[in-house]
């Protein structure tokens, strides 16, 4: 299949589930590409698909971003905006998208060289923001995110041609081993899992609350977990996890009293700009899958 003349290297959303070996590099930059990531850490990222950083931002900076998160989720105008996604049961805000456009505080974080510099180093090019959001997991019942590969969705529904995209999740509250932390299957980024089933029109309206289309089968997840294991990420506020777009990952519900809030930024290479969706009837809204490919400066 092709879309806008681009060959589909990663077929998905067909009648059956398929697996395809990764056709793209993991680290696109050369050993000489400047950036803050040491060579040994880049090798680990290439092998495992992730890089955990104990402290990316300082405690004082955490407070600034946490106050901004609180301002956004309590603003009635933000809640009424399409960019806000609420929990199906509690009706509390689950995510707010495009935070780098609605908040100068988070826009500054995106431009911070500690953040964008790592993205450029991994992807070997200038980058733009494909997606940004704050994820809010208040205590006592905030729901998790089921196992998935982000690239499967971004390829199928947003039209990203290649695996040249990296995400960073920055903790604004402590991520315990009990409050719904991020789980990744190390090494799973080397295999693309194409999911079965057609993409419904406007699928994003449902999938951002609870994933359905693009969900791997139990058998596939069992096989991947058996081959790669599962790593749970914990850390103090200010820690961060960088991970490849094709990592199989998810998070559990938060039934503890301890909230878990993170800011999540997706950087895509300017040389991997989105085309038309590979396996969806229409594009998702731009606040979920950007069509402005202006490099971060």
PDB file of N, CA and C in Angstrom, residues 139-204:
ATOM      1  N   UNK A 139      -5.557  10.036  42.465  1.00  0.00           N
ATOM      2  CA  UNK A 139      -5.711   8.806  43.223  1.00  0.00           C
ATOM      3  C   UNK A 139      -7.140   8.288  43.225  1.00  0.00           C
ATOM      4  N   UNK A 140      -7.267   7.046  43.694  1.00  0.00           N
ATOM      5  CA  UNK A 140      -8.563   6.409  43.891  1.00  0.00           C
ATOM      6  C   UNK A 140      -9.355   6.201  42.592  1.00  0.00           C
ATOM      7  N   UNK A 141      -8.684   5.550  41.614  1.00  0.00           N
ATOM      8  CA  UNK A 141      -9.468   5.047  40.509  1.00  0.00           C
ATOM      9  C   UNK A 141      -9.209   5.587  39.133  1.00  0.00           C
ATOM     10  N   UNK A 142      -8.174   6.431  38.948  1.00  0.00           N
ATOM     11  CA  UNK A 142      -7.874   6.889  37.587  1.00  0.00           C
ATOM     12  C   UNK A 142      -7.486   5.686  36.736  1.00  0.00           C
ATOM     13  N   UNK A 143      -8.045   5.609  35.545  1.00  0.00           N
ATOM     14  CA  UNK A 143      -7.824   4.429  34.717  1.00  0.00           C
ATOM     15  C   UNK A 143      -6.497   4.507  33.980  1.00  0.00           C
ATOM     16  N   UNK A 144      -5.978   3.336  33.598  1.00  0.00           N
ATOM     17  CA  UNK A 144      -4.687   3.249  32.936  1.00  0.00           C
ATOM     18  C   UNK A 144      -4.802   3.343  31.422  1.00  0.00           C
ATOM     19  N   UNK A 145      -3.688   3.038  30.764  1.00  0.00           N
ATOM     20  CA  UNK A 145      -3.618   3.011  29.309  1.00  0.00           C
ATOM     21  C   UNK A 145      -3.200   1.594  28.913  1.00  0.00           C
ATOM     22  N   UNK A 146      -4.036   0.921  28.141  1.00  0.00           N
ATOM     23  CA  UNK A 146      -3.780  -0.481  27.828  1.00  0.00           C
ATOM     24  C   UNK A 146      -2.548  -0.607  26.928  1.00  0.00           C
ATOM     25  N   UNK A 147      -1.994  -1.815  26.850  1.00  0.00           N
ATOM     26  CA  UNK A 147      -0.805  -2.083  26.063  1.00  0.00           C
ATOM     27  C   UNK A 147      -1.000  -1.646  24.607  1.00  0.00           C
ATOM     28  N   UNK A 148       0.003  -0.955  24.077  1.00  0.00           N
ATOM     29  CA  UNK A 148      -0.058  -0.493  22.693  1.00  0.00           C
ATOM     30  C   UNK A 148       1.317  -0.010  22.249  1.00  0.00           C
ATOM     31  N   UNK A 149       1.489   0.102  20.953  1.00  0.00           N
ATOM     32  CA  UNK A 149       2.621   0.797  20.346  1.00  0.00           C
ATOM     33  C   UNK A 149       2.103   2.128  19.833  1.00  0.00           C
ATOM     34  N   UNK A 150       2.714   3.223  20.260  1.00  0.00           N
ATOM     35  CA  UNK A 150       2.283   4.527  19.764  1.00  0.00           C
ATOM     36  C   UNK A 150       2.415   4.614  18.253  1.00  0.00           C
ATOM     37  N   UNK A 151       3.500   4.061  17.728  1.00  0.00           N
ATOM     38  CA  UNK A 151       3.713   4.177  16.281  1.00  0.00           C
ATOM     39  C   UNK A 151       2.590   3.504  15.496  1.00  0.00           C
ATOM     40  N   UNK A 152       2.063   2.413  16.015  1.00  0.00           N
ATOM     41  CA  UNK A 152       0.966   1.741  15.302  1.00  0.00           C
ATOM     42  C   UNK A 152      -0.183   2.716  15.079  1.00  0.00           C
ATOM     43  N   UNK A 153      -0.514   3.487  16.095  1.00  0.00           N
ATOM     44  CA  UNK A 153      -1.588   4.475  15.963  1.00  0.00           C
ATOM     45  C   UNK A 153      -1.152   5.655  15.112  1.00  0.00           C
ATOM     46  N   UNK A 154       0.044   6.172  15.366  1.00  0.00           N
ATOM     47  CA  UNK A 154       0.491   7.349  14.619  1.00  0.00           C
ATOM     48  C   UNK A 154       0.677   7.035  13.137  1.00  0.00           C
ATOM     49  N   UNK A 155       1.050   5.816  12.817  1.00  0.00           N
ATOM     50  CA  UNK A 155       1.183   5.383  11.421  1.00  0.00           C
ATOM     51  C   UNK A 155      -0.206   5.194  10.803  1.00  0.00           C
ATOM     52  N   UNK A 156      -1.047   4.446  11.494  1.00  0.00           N
ATOM     53  CA  UNK A 156      -2.374   4.130  10.960  1.00  0.00           C
ATOM     54  C   UNK A 156      -3.263   5.355  10.838  1.00  0.00           C
ATOM     55  N   UNK A 157      -3.276   6.199  11.869  1.00  0.00           N
ATOM     56  CA  UNK A 157      -4.281   7.253  11.962  1.00  0.00           C
ATOM     57  C   UNK A 157      -3.746   8.657  11.689  1.00  0.00           C
ATOM     58  N   UNK A 158      -2.421   8.863  11.850  1.00  0.00           N
ATOM     59  CA  UNK A 158      -1.833  10.190  11.615  1.00  0.00           C
ATOM     60  C   UNK A 158      -0.967  10.236  10.358  1.00  0.00           C
ATOM     61  N   UNK A 159      -0.537   9.073   9.849  1.00  0.00           N
ATOM     62  CA  UNK A 159       0.245   9.054   8.629  1.00  0.00           C
ATOM     63  C   UNK A 159       1.740   9.259   8.796  1.00  0.00           C
ATOM     64  N   UNK A 160       2.313   8.918   9.973  1.00  0.00           N
ATOM     65  CA  UNK A 160       3.769   8.972  10.098  1.00  0.00           C
ATOM     66  C   UNK A 160       4.365   7.796   9.328  1.00  0.00           C
ATOM     67  N   UNK A 161       5.226   8.047   8.341  1.00  0.00           N
ATOM     68  CA  UNK A 161       5.703   6.957   7.488  1.00  0.00           C
ATOM     69  C   UNK A 161       6.687   6.018   8.172  1.00  0.00           C
ATOM     70  N   UNK A 162       7.633   6.585   8.937  1.00  0.00           N
ATOM     71  CA  UNK A 162       8.734   5.808   9.489  1.00  0.00           C
ATOM     72  C   UNK A 162       8.838   5.950  10.998  1.00  0.00           C
ATOM     73  N   UNK A 163       9.576   5.027  11.595  1.00  0.00           N
ATOM     74  CA  UNK A 163       9.817   5.048  13.042  1.00  0.00           C
ATOM     75  C   UNK A 163      10.965   6.007  13.343  1.00  0.00           C
ATOM     76  N   UNK A 164      10.670   7.291  13.245  1.00  0.00           N
ATOM     77  CA  UNK A 164      11.666   8.321  13.521  1.00  0.00           C
ATOM     78  C   UNK A 164      11.087   9.341  14.487  1.00  0.00           C
ATOM     79  N   UNK A 165      10.572   8.812  15.577  1.00  0.00           N
ATOM     80  CA  UNK A 165       9.804   9.593  16.544  1.00  0.00           C
ATOM     81  C   UNK A 165      10.168   9.125  17.944  1.00  0.00           C
ATOM     82  N   UNK A 166      10.300  10.061  18.874  1.00  0.00           N
ATOM     83  CA  UNK A 166      10.671   9.710  20.240  1.00  0.00           C
ATOM     84  C   UNK A 166       9.786  10.482  21.212  1.00  0.00           C
ATOM     85  N   UNK A 167       9.436   9.837  22.316  1.00  0.00           N
ATOM     86  CA  UNK A 167       8.597  10.444  23.346  1.00  0.00           C
ATOM     87  C   UNK A 167       9.393  10.616  24.624  1.00  0.00           C
ATOM     88  N   UNK A 168       9.035  11.638  25.383  1.00  0.00           N
ATOM     89  CA  UNK A 168       9.572  11.781  26.728  1.00  0.00           C
ATOM     90  C   UNK A 168       8.414  12.010  27.692  1.00  0.00           C
ATOM     91  N   UNK A 169       8.432  11.255  28.781  1.00  0.00           N
ATOM     92  CA  UNK A 169       7.460  11.411  29.861  1.00  0.00           C
ATOM     93  C   UNK A 169       8.209  11.954  31.069  1.00  0.00           C
ATOM     94  N   UNK A 170       7.851  13.167  31.499  1.00  0.00           N
ATOM     95  CA  UNK A 170       8.532  13.831  32.609  1.00  0.00           C
ATOM     96  C   UNK A 170       7.600  13.813  33.814  1.00  0.00           C
ATOM     97  N   UNK A 171       8.079  13.247  34.911  1.00  0.00           N
ATOM     98  CA  UNK A 171       7.255  13.089  36.111  1.00  0.00           C
ATOM     99  C   UNK A 171       7.108  14.424  36.840  1.00  0.00           C
ATOM    100  N   UNK A 172       5.870  14.805  37.119  1.00  0.00           N
ATOM    101  CA  UNK A 172       5.601  16.000  37.918  1.00  0.00           C
ATOM    102  C   UNK A 172       5.146  15.639  39.326  1.00  0.00           C
ATOM    103  N   UNK A 173       4.903  14.357  39.549  1.00  0.00           N
ATOM    104  CA  UNK A 173       4.685  13.807  40.889  1.00  0.00           C
ATOM    105  C   UNK A 173       5.521  12.539  40.959  1.00  0.00           C
ATOM    106  N   UNK A 174       5.736  12.027  42.140  1.00  0.00           N
ATOM    107  CA  UNK A 174       6.527  10.811  42.238  1.00  0.00           C
ATOM    108  C   UNK A 174       5.793   9.648  41.571  1.00  0.00           C
ATOM    109  N   UNK A 175       6.530   8.907  40.776  1.00  0.00           N
ATOM    110  CA  UNK A 175       5.996   7.696  40.155  1.00  0.00           C
ATOM    111  C   UNK A 175       6.396   6.507  41.009  1.00  0.00           C
ATOM    112  N   UNK A 176       5.467   6.008  41.798  1.00  0.00           N
ATOM    113  CA  UNK A 176       5.718   4.851  42.655  1.00  0.00           C
ATOM    114  C   UNK A 176       5.540   3.566  41.825  1.00  0.00           C
ATOM    115  N   UNK A 177       5.829   2.449  42.452  1.00  0.00           N
ATOM    116  CA  UNK A 177       5.565   1.178  41.766  1.00  0.00           C
ATOM    117  C   UNK A 177       4.118   0.743  41.935  1.00  0.00           C
ATOM    118  N   UNK A 178       3.311   1.595  42.583  1.00  0.00           N
ATOM    119  CA  UNK A 178       1.929   1.219  42.876  1.00  0.00           C
ATOM    120  C   UNK A 178       0.883   2.162  42.298  1.00  0.00           C
ATOM    121  N   UNK A 179       1.292   3.318  41.736  1.00  0.00           N
ATOM    122  CA  UNK A 179       0.275   4.304  41.346  1.00  0.00           C
ATOM    123  C   UNK A 179       0.143   4.466  39.829  1.00  0.00           C
ATOM    124  N   UNK A 180       0.233   3.331  39.129  1.00  0.00           N
ATOM    125  CA  UNK A 180      -0.081   3.345  37.705  1.00  0.00           C
ATOM    126  C   UNK A 180       1.050   3.807  36.822  1.00  0.00           C
ATOM    127  N   UNK A 181       2.281   3.417  37.155  1.00  0.00           N
ATOM    128  CA  UNK A 181       3.442   3.863  36.409  1.00  0.00           C
ATOM    129  C   UNK A 181       3.550   3.237  35.025  1.00  0.00           C
ATOM    130  N   UNK A 182       4.424   3.833  34.225  1.00  0.00           N
ATOM    131  CA  UNK A 182       4.688   3.376  32.859  1.00  0.00           C
ATOM    132  C   UNK A 182       5.377   2.016  32.878  1.00  0.00           C
ATOM    133  N   UNK A 183       4.892   1.098  32.027  1.00  0.00           N
ATOM    134  CA  UNK A 183       5.519  -0.204  31.828  1.00  0.00           C
ATOM    135  C   UNK A 183       5.906  -0.345  30.364  1.00  0.00           C
ATOM    136  N   UNK A 184       7.121  -0.838  30.116  1.00  0.00           N
ATOM    137  CA  UNK A 184       7.621  -1.042  28.753  1.00  0.00           C
ATOM    138  C   UNK A 184       8.205  -2.444  28.644  1.00  0.00           C
ATOM    139  N   UNK A 185       8.020  -3.074  27.495  1.00  0.00           N
ATOM    140  CA  UNK A 185       8.673  -4.351  27.207  1.00  0.00           C
ATOM    141  C   UNK A 185       9.998  -4.055  26.507  1.00  0.00           C
ATOM    142  N   UNK A 186      11.144  -4.184  27.195  1.00  0.00           N
ATOM    143  CA  UNK A 186      12.433  -3.824  26.603  1.00  0.00           C
ATOM    144  C   UNK A 186      12.731  -4.643  25.349  1.00  0.00           C
ATOM    145  N   UNK A 187      13.126  -3.973  24.296  1.00  0.00           N
ATOM    146  CA  UNK A 187      13.447  -4.656  23.045  1.00  0.00           C
ATOM    147  C   UNK A 187      12.268  -4.863  22.123  1.00  0.00           C
ATOM    148  N   UNK A 188      11.056  -4.592  22.598  1.00  0.00           N
ATOM    149  CA  UNK A 188       9.865  -4.800  21.762  1.00  0.00           C
ATOM    150  C   UNK A 188       9.816  -3.826  20.598  1.00  0.00           C
ATOM    151  N   UNK A 189      10.598  -2.751  20.662  1.00  0.00           N
ATOM    152  CA  UNK A 189      10.590  -1.746  19.601  1.00  0.00           C
ATOM    153  C   UNK A 189      11.206  -2.253  18.301  1.00  0.00           C
ATOM    154  N   UNK A 190      11.859  -3.417  18.363  1.00  0.00           N
ATOM    155  CA  UNK A 190      12.507  -3.965  17.163  1.00  0.00           C
ATOM    156  C   UNK A 190      11.525  -4.753  16.275  1.00  0.00           C
ATOM    157  N   UNK A 191      10.302  -4.954  16.754  1.00  0.00           N
ATOM    158  CA  UNK A 191       9.282  -5.685  15.991  1.00  0.00           C
ATOM    159  C   UNK A 191       8.008  -4.852  15.928  1.00  0.00           C
ATOM    160  N   UNK A 192       7.473  -4.665  14.733  1.00  0.00           N
ATOM    161  CA  UNK A 192       6.199  -3.961  14.580  1.00  0.00           C
ATOM    162  C   UNK A 192       5.062  -4.965  14.617  1.00  0.00           C
ATOM    163  N   UNK A 193       4.078  -4.683  15.454  1.00  0.00           N
ATOM    164  CA  UNK A 193       2.893  -5.521  15.551  1.00  0.00           C
ATOM    165  C   UNK A 193       1.728  -4.788  14.886  1.00  0.00           C
ATOM    166  N   UNK A 194       1.320  -5.287  13.732  1.00  0.00           N
ATOM    167  CA  UNK A 194       0.177  -4.720  13.041  1.00  0.00           C
ATOM    168  C   UNK A 194      -1.104  -5.342  13.566  1.00  0.00           C
ATOM    169  N   UNK A 195      -1.998  -4.517  14.075  1.00  0.00           N
ATOM    170  CA  UNK A 195      -3.200  -5.020  14.738  1.00  0.00           C
ATOM    171  C   UNK A 195      -4.312  -5.333  13.733  1.00  0.00           C
ATOM    172  N   UNK A 196      -5.228  -6.153  14.155  1.00  0.00           N
ATOM    173  CA  UNK A 196      -6.351  -6.557  13.306  1.00  0.00           C
ATOM    174  C   UNK A 196      -7.555  -5.650  13.554  1.00  0.00           C
ATOM    175  N   UNK A 197      -8.335  -5.432  12.502  1.00  0.00           N
ATOM    176  CA  UNK A 197      -9.585  -4.686  12.648  1.00  0.00           C
ATOM    177  C   UNK A 197      -9.504  -3.309  12.031  1.00  0.00           C
ATOM    178  N   UNK A 198     -10.556  -2.912  11.329  1.00  0.00           N
ATOM    179  CA  UNK A 198     -10.594  -1.607  10.692  1.00  0.00           C
ATOM    180  C   UNK A 198     -10.695  -0.484  11.725  1.00  0.00           C
ATOM    181  N   UNK A 199     -10.237   0.704  11.331  1.00  0.00           N
ATOM    182  CA  UNK A 199     -10.304   1.883  12.184  1.00  0.00           C
ATOM    183  C   UNK A 199     -11.650   2.581  11.994  1.00  0.00           C
ATOM    184  N   UNK A 200     -12.459   2.712  13.028  1.00  0.00           N
ATOM    185  CA  UNK A 200     -13.718   3.452  12.876  1.00  0.00           C
ATOM    186  C   UNK A 200     -13.458   4.935  12.611  1.00  0.00           C
ATOM    187  N   UNK A 201     -14.380   5.582  11.939  1.00  0.00           N
ATOM    188  CA  UNK A 201     -14.275   7.029  11.739  1.00  0.00           C
ATOM    189  C   UNK A 201     -14.323   7.733  13.104  1.00  0.00           C
ATOM    190  N   UNK A 202     -13.497   8.747  13.275  1.00  0.00           N
ATOM    191  CA  UNK A 202     -13.400   9.490  14.540  1.00  0.00           C
ATOM    192  C   UNK A 202     -13.098   8.563  15.711  1.00  0.00           C
ATOM    193  N   UNK A 203     -12.257   7.587  15.454  1.00  0.00           N
ATOM    194  CA  UNK A 203     -11.881   6.620  16.488  1.00  0.00           C
ATOM    195  C   UNK A 203     -11.265   7.291  17.710  1.00  0.00           C
ATOM    196  N   UNK A 204     -10.595   8.429  17.496  1.00  0.00           N
ATOM    197  CA  UNK A 204      -9.889   9.091  18.597  1.00  0.00           C
ATOM    198  C   UNK A 204     -10.826   9.466  19.748  1.00  0.00           C
TER     199      UNK A 204
END
